XYZ file of C-alpha atoms in Angstrom:
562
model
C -10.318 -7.145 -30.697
C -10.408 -4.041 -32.375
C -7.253 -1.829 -32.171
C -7.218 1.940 -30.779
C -8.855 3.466 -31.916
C -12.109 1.270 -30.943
C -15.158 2.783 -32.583
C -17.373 -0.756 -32.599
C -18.376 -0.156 -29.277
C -19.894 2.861 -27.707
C -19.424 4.646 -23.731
C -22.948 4.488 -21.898
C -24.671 7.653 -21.139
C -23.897 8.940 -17.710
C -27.497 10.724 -16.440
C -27.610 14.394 -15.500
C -28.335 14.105 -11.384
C -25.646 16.724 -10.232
C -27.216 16.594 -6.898
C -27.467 12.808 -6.565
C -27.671 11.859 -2.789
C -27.013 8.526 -3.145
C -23.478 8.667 -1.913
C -23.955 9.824 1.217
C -26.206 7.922 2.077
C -25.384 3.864 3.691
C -27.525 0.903 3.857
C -29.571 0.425 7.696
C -31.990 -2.270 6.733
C -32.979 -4.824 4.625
C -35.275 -4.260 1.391
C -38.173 -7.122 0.607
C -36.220 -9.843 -1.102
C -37.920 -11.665 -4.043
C -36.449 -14.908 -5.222
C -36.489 -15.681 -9.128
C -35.063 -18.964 -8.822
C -37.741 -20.570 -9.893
C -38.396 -18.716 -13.269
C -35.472 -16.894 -14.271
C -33.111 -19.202 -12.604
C -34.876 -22.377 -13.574
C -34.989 -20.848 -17.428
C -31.733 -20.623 -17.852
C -30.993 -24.278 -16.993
C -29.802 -26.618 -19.886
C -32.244 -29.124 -17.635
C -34.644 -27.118 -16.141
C -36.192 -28.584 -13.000
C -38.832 -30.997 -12.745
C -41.814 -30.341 -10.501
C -40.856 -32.098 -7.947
C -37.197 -30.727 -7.798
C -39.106 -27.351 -7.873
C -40.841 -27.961 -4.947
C -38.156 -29.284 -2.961
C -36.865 -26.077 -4.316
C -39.680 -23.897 -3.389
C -39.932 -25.705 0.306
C -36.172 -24.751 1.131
C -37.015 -20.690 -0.227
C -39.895 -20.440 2.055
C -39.298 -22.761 4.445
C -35.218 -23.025 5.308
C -34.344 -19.679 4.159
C -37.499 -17.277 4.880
C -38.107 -15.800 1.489
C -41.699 -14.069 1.857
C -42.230 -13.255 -1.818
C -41.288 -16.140 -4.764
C -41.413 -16.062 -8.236
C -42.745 -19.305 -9.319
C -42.764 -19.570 -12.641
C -44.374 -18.461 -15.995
C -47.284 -20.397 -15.875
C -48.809 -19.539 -18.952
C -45.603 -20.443 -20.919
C -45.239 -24.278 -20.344
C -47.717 -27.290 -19.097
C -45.395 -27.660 -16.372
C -45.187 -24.194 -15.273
C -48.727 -24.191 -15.046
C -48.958 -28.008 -13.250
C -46.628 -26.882 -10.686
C -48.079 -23.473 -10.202
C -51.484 -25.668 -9.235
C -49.715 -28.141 -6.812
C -48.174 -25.391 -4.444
C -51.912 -24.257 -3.979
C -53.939 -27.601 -4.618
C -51.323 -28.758 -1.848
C -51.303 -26.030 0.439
C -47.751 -25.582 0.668
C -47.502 -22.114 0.492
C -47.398 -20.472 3.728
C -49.805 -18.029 4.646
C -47.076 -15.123 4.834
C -45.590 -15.738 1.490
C -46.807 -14.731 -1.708
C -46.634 -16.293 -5.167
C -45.632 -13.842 -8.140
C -46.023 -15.316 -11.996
C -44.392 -13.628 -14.413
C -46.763 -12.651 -17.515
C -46.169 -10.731 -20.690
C -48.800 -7.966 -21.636
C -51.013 -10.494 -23.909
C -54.170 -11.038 -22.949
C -54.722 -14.657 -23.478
C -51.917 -15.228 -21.726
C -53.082 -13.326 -18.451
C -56.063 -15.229 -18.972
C -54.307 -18.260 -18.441
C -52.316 -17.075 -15.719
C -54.593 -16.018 -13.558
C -56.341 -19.811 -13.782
C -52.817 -20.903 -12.486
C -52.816 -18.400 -9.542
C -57.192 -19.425 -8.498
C -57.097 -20.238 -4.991
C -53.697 -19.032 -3.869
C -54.242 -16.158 -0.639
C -51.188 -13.635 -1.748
C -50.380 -13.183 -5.455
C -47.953 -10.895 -7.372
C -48.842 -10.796 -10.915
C -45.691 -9.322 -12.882
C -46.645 -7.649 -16.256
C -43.772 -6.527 -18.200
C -43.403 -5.213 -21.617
C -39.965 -4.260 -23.325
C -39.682 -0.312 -23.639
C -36.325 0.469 -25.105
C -35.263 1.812 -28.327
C -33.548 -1.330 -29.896
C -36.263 -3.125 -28.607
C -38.976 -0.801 -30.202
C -37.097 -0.756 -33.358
C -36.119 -4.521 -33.254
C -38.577 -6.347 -31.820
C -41.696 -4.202 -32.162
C -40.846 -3.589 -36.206
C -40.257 0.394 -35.214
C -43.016 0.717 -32.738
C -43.675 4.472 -31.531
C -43.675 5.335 -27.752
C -47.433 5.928 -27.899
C -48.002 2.004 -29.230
C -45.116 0.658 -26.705
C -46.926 2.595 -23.952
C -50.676 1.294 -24.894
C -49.400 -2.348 -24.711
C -49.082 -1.736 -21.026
C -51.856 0.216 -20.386
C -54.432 -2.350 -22.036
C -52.913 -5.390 -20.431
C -53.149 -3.723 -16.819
C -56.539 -2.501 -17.824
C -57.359 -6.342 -18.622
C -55.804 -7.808 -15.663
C -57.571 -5.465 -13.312
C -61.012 -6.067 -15.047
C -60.116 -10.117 -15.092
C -58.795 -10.374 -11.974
C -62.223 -8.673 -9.839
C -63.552 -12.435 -9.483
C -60.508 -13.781 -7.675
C -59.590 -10.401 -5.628
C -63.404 -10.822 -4.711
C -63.250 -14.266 -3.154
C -60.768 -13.166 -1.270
C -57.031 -12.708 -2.855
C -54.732 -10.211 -2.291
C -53.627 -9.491 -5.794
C -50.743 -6.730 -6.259
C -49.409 -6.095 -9.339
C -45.523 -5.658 -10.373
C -45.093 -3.841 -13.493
C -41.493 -3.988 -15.235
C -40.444 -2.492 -18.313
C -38.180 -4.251 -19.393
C -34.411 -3.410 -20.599
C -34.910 -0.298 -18.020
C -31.671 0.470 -18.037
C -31.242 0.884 -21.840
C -34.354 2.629 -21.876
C -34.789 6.647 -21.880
C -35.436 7.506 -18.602
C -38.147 10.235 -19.334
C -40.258 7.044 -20.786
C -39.550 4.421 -18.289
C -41.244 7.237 -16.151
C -43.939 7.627 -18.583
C -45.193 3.828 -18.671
C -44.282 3.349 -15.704
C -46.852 6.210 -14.748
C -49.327 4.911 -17.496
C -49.762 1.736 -15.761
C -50.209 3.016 -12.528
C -53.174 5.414 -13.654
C -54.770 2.497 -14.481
C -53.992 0.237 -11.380
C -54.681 3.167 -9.015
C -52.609 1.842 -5.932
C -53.592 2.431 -2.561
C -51.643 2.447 0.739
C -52.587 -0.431 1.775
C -52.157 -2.231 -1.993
C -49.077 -0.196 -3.620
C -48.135 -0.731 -6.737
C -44.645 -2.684 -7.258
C -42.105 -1.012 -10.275
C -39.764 -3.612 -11.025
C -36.759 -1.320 -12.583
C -34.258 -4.273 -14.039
C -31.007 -3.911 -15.788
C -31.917 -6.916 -17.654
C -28.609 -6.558 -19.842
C -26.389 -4.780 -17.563
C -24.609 -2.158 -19.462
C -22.739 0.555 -17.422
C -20.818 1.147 -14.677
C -22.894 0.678 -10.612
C -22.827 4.475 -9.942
C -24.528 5.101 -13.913
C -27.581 2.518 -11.967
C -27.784 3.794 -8.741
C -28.266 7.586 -10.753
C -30.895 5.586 -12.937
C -32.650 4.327 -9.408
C -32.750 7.667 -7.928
C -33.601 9.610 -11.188
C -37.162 7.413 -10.783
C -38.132 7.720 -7.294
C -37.183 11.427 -7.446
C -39.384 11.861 -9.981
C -42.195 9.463 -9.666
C -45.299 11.375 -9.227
C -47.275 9.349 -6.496
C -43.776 7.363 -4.603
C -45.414 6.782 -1.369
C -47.982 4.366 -3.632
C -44.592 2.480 -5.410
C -42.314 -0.239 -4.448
C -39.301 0.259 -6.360
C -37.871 -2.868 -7.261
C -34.865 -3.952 -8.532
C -33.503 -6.788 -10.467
C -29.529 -6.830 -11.529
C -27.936 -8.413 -14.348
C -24.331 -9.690 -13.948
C -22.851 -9.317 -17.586
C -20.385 -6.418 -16.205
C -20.188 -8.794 -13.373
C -21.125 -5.794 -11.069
C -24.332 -7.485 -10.363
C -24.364 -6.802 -6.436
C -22.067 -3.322 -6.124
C -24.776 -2.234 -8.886
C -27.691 -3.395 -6.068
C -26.154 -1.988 -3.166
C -25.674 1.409 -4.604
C -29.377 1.501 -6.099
C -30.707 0.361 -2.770
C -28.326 3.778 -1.655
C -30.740 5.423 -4.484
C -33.835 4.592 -2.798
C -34.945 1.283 -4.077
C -37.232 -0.535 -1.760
C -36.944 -4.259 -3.102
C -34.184 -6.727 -4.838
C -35.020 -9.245 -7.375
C -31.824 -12.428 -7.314
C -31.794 -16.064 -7.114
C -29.080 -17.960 -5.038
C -25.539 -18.125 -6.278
C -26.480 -15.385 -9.180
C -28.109 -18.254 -11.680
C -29.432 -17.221 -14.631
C -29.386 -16.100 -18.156
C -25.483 -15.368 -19.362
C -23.571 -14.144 -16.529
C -26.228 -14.767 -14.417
C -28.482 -12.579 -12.016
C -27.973 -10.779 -8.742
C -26.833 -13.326 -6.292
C -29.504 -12.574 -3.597
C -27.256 -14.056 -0.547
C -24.332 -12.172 -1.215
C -26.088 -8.904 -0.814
C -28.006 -10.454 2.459
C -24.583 -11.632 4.094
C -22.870 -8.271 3.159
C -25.809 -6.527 5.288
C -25.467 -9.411 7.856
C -21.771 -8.457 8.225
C -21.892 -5.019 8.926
C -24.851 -5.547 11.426
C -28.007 -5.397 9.759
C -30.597 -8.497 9.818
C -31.049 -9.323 6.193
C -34.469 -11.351 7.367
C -33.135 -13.989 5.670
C -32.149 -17.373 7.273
C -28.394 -18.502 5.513
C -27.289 -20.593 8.827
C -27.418 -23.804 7.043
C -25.578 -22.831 4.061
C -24.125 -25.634 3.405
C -27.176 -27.727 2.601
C -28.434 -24.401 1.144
C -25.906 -25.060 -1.567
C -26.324 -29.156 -1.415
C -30.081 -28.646 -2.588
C -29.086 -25.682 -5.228
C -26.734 -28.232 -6.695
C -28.844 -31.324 -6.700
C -31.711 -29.636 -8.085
C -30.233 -27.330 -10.649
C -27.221 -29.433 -11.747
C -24.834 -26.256 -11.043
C -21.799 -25.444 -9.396
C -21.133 -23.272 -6.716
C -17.642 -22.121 -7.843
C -15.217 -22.905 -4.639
C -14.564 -18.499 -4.840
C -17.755 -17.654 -4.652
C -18.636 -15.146 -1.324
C -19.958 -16.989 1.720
C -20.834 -20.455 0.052
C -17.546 -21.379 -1.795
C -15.745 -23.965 -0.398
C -12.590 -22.133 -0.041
C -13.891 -18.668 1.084
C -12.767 -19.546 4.285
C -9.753 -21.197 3.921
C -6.594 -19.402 4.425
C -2.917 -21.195 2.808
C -0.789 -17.953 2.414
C 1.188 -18.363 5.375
C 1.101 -14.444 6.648
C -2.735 -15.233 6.274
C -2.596 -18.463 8.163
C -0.613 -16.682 10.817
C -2.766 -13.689 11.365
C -6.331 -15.702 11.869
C -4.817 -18.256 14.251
C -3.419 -14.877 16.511
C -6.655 -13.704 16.340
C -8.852 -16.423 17.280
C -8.569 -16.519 21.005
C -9.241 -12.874 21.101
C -13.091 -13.776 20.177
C -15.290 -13.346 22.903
C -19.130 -13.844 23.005
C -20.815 -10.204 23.472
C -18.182 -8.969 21.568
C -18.008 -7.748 18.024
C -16.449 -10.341 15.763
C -13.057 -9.078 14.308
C -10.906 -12.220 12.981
C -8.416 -10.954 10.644
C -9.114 -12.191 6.996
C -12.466 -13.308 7.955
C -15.241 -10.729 7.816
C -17.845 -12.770 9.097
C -17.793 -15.888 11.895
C -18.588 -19.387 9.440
C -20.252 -20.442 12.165
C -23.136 -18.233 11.943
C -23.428 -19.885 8.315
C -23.157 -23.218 9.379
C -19.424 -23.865 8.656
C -17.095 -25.256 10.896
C -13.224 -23.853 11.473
C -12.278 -27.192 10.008
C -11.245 -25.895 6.587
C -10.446 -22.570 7.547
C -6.517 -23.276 7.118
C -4.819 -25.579 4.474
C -1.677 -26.075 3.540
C 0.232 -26.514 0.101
C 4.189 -25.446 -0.563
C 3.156 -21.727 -0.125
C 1.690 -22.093 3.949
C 3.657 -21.002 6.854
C 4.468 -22.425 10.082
C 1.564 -20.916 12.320
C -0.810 -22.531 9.705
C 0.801 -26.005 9.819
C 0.532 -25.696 13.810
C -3.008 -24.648 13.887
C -4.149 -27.903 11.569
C -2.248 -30.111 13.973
C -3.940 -28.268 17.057
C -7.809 -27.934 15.407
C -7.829 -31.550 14.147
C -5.267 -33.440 16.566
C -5.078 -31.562 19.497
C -1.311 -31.252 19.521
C -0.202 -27.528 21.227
C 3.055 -27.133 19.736
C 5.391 -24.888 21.628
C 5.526 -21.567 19.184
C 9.093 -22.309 19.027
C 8.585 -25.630 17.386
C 6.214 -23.972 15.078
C 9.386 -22.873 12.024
C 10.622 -26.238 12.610
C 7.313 -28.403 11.641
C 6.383 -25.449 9.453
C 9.754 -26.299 7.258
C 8.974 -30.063 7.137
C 5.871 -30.153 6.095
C 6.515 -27.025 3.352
C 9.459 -28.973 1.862
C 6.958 -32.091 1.583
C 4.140 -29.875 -0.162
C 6.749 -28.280 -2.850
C 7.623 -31.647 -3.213
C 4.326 -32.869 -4.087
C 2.824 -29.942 -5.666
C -0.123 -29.987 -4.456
C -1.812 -29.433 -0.807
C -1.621 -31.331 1.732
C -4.856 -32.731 3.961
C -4.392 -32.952 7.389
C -4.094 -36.404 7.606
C -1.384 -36.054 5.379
C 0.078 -33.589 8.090
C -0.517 -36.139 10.656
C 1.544 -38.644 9.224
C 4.222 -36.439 8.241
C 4.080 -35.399 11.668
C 4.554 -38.959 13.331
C 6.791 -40.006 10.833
C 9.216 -37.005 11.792
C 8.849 -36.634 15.686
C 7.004 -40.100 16.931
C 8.102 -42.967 15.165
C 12.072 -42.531 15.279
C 13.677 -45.184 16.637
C 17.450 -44.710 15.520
C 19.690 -44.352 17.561
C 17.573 -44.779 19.739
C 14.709 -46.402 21.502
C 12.815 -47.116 24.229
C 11.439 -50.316 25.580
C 10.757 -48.819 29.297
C 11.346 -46.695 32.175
C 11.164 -46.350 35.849
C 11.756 -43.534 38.471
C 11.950 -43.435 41.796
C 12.166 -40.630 44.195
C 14.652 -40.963 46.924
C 15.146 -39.413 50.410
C 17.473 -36.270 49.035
C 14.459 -35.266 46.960
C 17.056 -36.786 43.887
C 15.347 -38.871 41.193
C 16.623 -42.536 40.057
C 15.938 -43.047 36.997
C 16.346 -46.976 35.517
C 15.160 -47.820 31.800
C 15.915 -50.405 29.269
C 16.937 -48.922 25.980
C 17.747 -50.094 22.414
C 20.962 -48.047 20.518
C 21.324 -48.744 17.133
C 18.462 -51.957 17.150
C 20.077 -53.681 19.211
C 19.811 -55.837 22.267
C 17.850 -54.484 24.740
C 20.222 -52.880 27.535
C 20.080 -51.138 30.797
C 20.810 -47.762 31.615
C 20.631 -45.777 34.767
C 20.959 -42.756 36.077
C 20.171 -39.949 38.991
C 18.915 -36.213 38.838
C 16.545 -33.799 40.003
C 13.698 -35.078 38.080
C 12.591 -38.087 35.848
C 13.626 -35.948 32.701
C 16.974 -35.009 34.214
C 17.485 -38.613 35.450
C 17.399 -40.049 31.920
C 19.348 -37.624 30.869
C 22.406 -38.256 32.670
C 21.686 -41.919 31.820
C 22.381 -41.169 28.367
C 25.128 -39.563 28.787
C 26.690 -42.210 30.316
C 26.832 -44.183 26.829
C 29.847 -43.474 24.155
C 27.263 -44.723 21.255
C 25.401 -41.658 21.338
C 25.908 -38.178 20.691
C 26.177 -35.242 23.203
C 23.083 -33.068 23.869
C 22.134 -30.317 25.951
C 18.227 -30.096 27.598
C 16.856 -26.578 26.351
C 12.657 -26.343 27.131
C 10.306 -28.677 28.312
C 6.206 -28.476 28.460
C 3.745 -31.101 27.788
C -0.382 -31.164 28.012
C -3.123 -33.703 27.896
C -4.340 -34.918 24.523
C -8.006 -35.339 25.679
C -9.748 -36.028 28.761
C -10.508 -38.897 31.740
C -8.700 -41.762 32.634
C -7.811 -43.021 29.123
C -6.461 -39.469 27.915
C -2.815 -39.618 26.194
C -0.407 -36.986 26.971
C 1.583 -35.196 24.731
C 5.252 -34.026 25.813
C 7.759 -31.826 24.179
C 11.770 -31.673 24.940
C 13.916 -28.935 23.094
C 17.876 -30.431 22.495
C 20.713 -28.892 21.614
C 23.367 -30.881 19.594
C 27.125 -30.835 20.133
C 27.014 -28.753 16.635
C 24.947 -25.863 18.312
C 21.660 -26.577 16.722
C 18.509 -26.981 18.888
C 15.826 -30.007 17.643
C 12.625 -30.286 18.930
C 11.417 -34.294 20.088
C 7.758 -35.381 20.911
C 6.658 -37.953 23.163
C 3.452 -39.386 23.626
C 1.621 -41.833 26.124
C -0.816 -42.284 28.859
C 1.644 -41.791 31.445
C 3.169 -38.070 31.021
C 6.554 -39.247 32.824
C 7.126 -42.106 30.034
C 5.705 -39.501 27.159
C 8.550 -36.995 28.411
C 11.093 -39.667 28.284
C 10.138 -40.225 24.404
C 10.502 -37.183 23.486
C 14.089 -36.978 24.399
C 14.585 -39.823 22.614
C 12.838 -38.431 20.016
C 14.790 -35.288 19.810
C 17.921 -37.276 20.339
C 17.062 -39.267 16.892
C 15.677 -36.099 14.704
C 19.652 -34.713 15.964
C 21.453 -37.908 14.781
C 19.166 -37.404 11.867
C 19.987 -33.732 10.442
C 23.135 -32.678 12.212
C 24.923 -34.224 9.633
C 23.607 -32.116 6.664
């Protein structure tokens, strides 16, 4: 990289709209959404799609989704382009509310042979575009004046409207989208002026407007330079109420969306994107991030995303990409919490959800359920987790309501065991670390059974048959005011084990009818001073209580000698 001070590259030009409205303005509804996926998104595959992995494709836009407008393809570019082009409508899969666009560059022979691709279809976009810039002019078009850029337009609308009269005749509803292309490089006062050109010759009408695709198709400057850009053109478009400006972001300053959401702010009236941003270099607009950032501040983005996880499933099959586990919405982590302060916050705010009531889960601007996601994943733990997160998993998945006072102790355990590791834990791993710790101590001591008995001073007499140390089964007995306190004072009848104090006691059910399990929990406090947590469980709640003494008993003998 070049050293200050850097004079191989160059600042973009802001434009002159001192009275730009854009920023006060916010978003209220959705624009028409076009999918590309299927031309610009499908180009820029090292394996582009098949036909028939475009149609699965194509079914899921239309069908799962709701796209109303798809780009199929550049039919007069490729044999399969064109073949698949001719099965959506030979087949009749395209529903009668969606309409095909096919992307065409302003050559007549190849309009020609785009409009045989597009014979029979009911609703048709034909996108003409042309590149307009000065590089471009210069570069491409071997120093090409405005004048000859301009007339390149002008005669390929003029022969697409003249060539097209047969089909629009029997019945189509053709609308053309014009695009110059490299907008955003281009000078504004001549992206008006083709852009004008071609719509003297189309001669929109209310009822058939003309669509002006304005894309940054390298994007070069800052969101705010492209929203002025946006609202530069539909200020000073001469017949607006006849245009649909359209819009079709880049990602190379990987501002791709912020860059659509102010331009939309600008005035635009349509968004060009494929799903997950796919396409050339950095990729274009992701279409579904912009739809679920409308969704979550209340606006219907009349798009379907419910099922996002197949969504992405087909995406991925089809297109032999990765959804990055990051990415907004769809990633596999976006809602999955392991900072501990994080963890901690969403599982405080979950029972404060309420249907009929605006969602408003800390760390989670939108419900995953909406999308199709379960709470499954939303917490996961790894050496940097805290206790309410370790809790929650063991709540979610196992049903297990620690007491919150239990929650530092478990939270500790199962931290030390993912720094250990280095790497996170799954919940099964949890689990076992869990029973390992609190169900399947058995030193000092176990328990082989128990019995209680109420007698007639309300006292309880308590009679089990214990192991200390592994050894021989023995019997123990003892009297108090409940089965708990009964066992108690059993134990404390023994010189093998240590001294203990009862602290807290609560227990619940660990599912429901006659087969549930109970879960109990019993808070000690060793002759040191320091208080241990024990869990019990078993189908009888008076036997699961009496476990998890014993259990807290063990976990004393255990760590009140470090």
């Amino acid at each position: 990289m070049q050293k200050a001070s850097i004079t191989k590259y160059v600042p973009f030009p802001p434009v002159s709209l001192p009275d730009r409205q854009w920023p006060n303005r916010t978003i209220t509804r959705a624009p028409v959404w076009c999918s590309v996926d299927l031309r610009d998104g499908n180009q820029a595959l090292a394996q582009p799609m098949s036909v028939a992995e475009k149609l699965e494709f194509f079914e899921m836009l239309a069908h799962t989704i709701g796209f109303k407008e798809i780009e199929v393809g550049f039919p007069s570019a490729s044999q399969i382009e064109f073949d698949f082009c001719r099965r959506l409508i030979d087949e009749n899969r395209i529903p009668d509310d969606v309409a095909i666009q096919v992307l065409c560059q302003c050559r007549e022979e190849l309009i020609t042979r785009s409009l045989e691709a597009v014979r029979g279809a009911k609703n048709v976009i034909f996108h003409l575009y042309n590149s307009t810039s000065p590089k471009q002019r210069e570069y491409v078009f071997n120093n090409a004046s405005r004048d000859q850029v301009k007339a390149i337009a002008i005669n390929a609308t003029r022969f697409l409207k003249q060539h097209a009269q047969p089909l629009v005749a029997g019945g189509m509803n053709l609308r053309l989208e014009y695009s110059p292309e490299s907008f955003t490089s281009t000078e504004l006062d001549f992206a008006l002026e083709v852009c004008e050109a071609v719509t003297d010759v189309w001669q929109p009408t209310p009822e058939n407007k003309i669509i002006l695709n304005l894309p940054a198709t390298v994007e070069y400057a800052t969101p705010n330079v492209h929203a002025d850009q946006i609202e530069w053109m539909c200020r000073h478009l001469t017949r607006r109420d006849l245009s649909i400006v359209s819009l079709h972001t880049h990602n190379d300053r990987g501002t791709g969306v912020a860059a659509t959401e102010l331009a939309l702010l600008a005035g635009a009236d349509r968004v060009e994107g494929t799903l997950f941003g796919n396409g050339e270099r950095t990729g274009n607009l992701d279409i579904m991030n912009v739809a679920l950032n409308m969704y979550s501040h209340g606006i219907d983005p009349r798009l379907d995303f419910s099922r996002i996880n197949s969504i992405r499933e087909t995406y991925e099959r089809c297109t032999r990409m990765e959804v990055p586990p990051r990415h907004p919405y769809a990633g596999e982590l976006v809602f999955t919490a392991f900072s501990g302060s994080h963890q901690d916050a969403i599982k405080k705010s979950m029972p404060h959800q309420h249907p009929g009531k605006p969602w408003d889960v800390l760390y989670l601007p939108i419900d995953p359920a909406d999308l199709g996601r379960n709470y499954k994943a939303i917490i996961r733990i790894n050496s940097q987790s805290g206790k309410g997160g370790v809790a929650y998993v063991l709540e979610t998945d196992y049903g297990y309501q620690l007491p919150k006072l239990m929650h530092k102790e478990i939270g500790k355990l199962i931290n030390d065991i993912a720094d250990a590791k280095g790497t996170e834990l799954s919940p099964e791993e949890i689990l076992a670390a869990f029973e390992n710790e609190y169900l399947k101590r058995d030193t000092p001591l176990s328990v082989d059974q128990c019995k209680t008995a109420e007698k007639r001073d309300k006292t309880v007499r308590c009679e089990a048959t214990v192991r200390i140390d592994g050894g021989k089964p023995q019997k123990i007995t003892g009297q108090g005011n409940g089965p708990i306190d009964a066992f108690v004072r059993a134990l404390a009848a023994s010189t093998a084990l240590p001294k203990f104090e009862l602290i807290s006691y609560s227990e619940h059910s660990l599912g429901k009818g006659a087969e549930a399990r109970a879960a109990a929990y019993i808070q000690i406090k060793s002759e040191r001073g320091r208080t241990y947590y024990g869990v019990g469980e078993d189908t009888s709640i008076e036997f699961a209580s009496i476990k998890a003494v014993a259990s807290a008993l063990n976990r004393a003998a255990a760590h009140d000698v470090r």
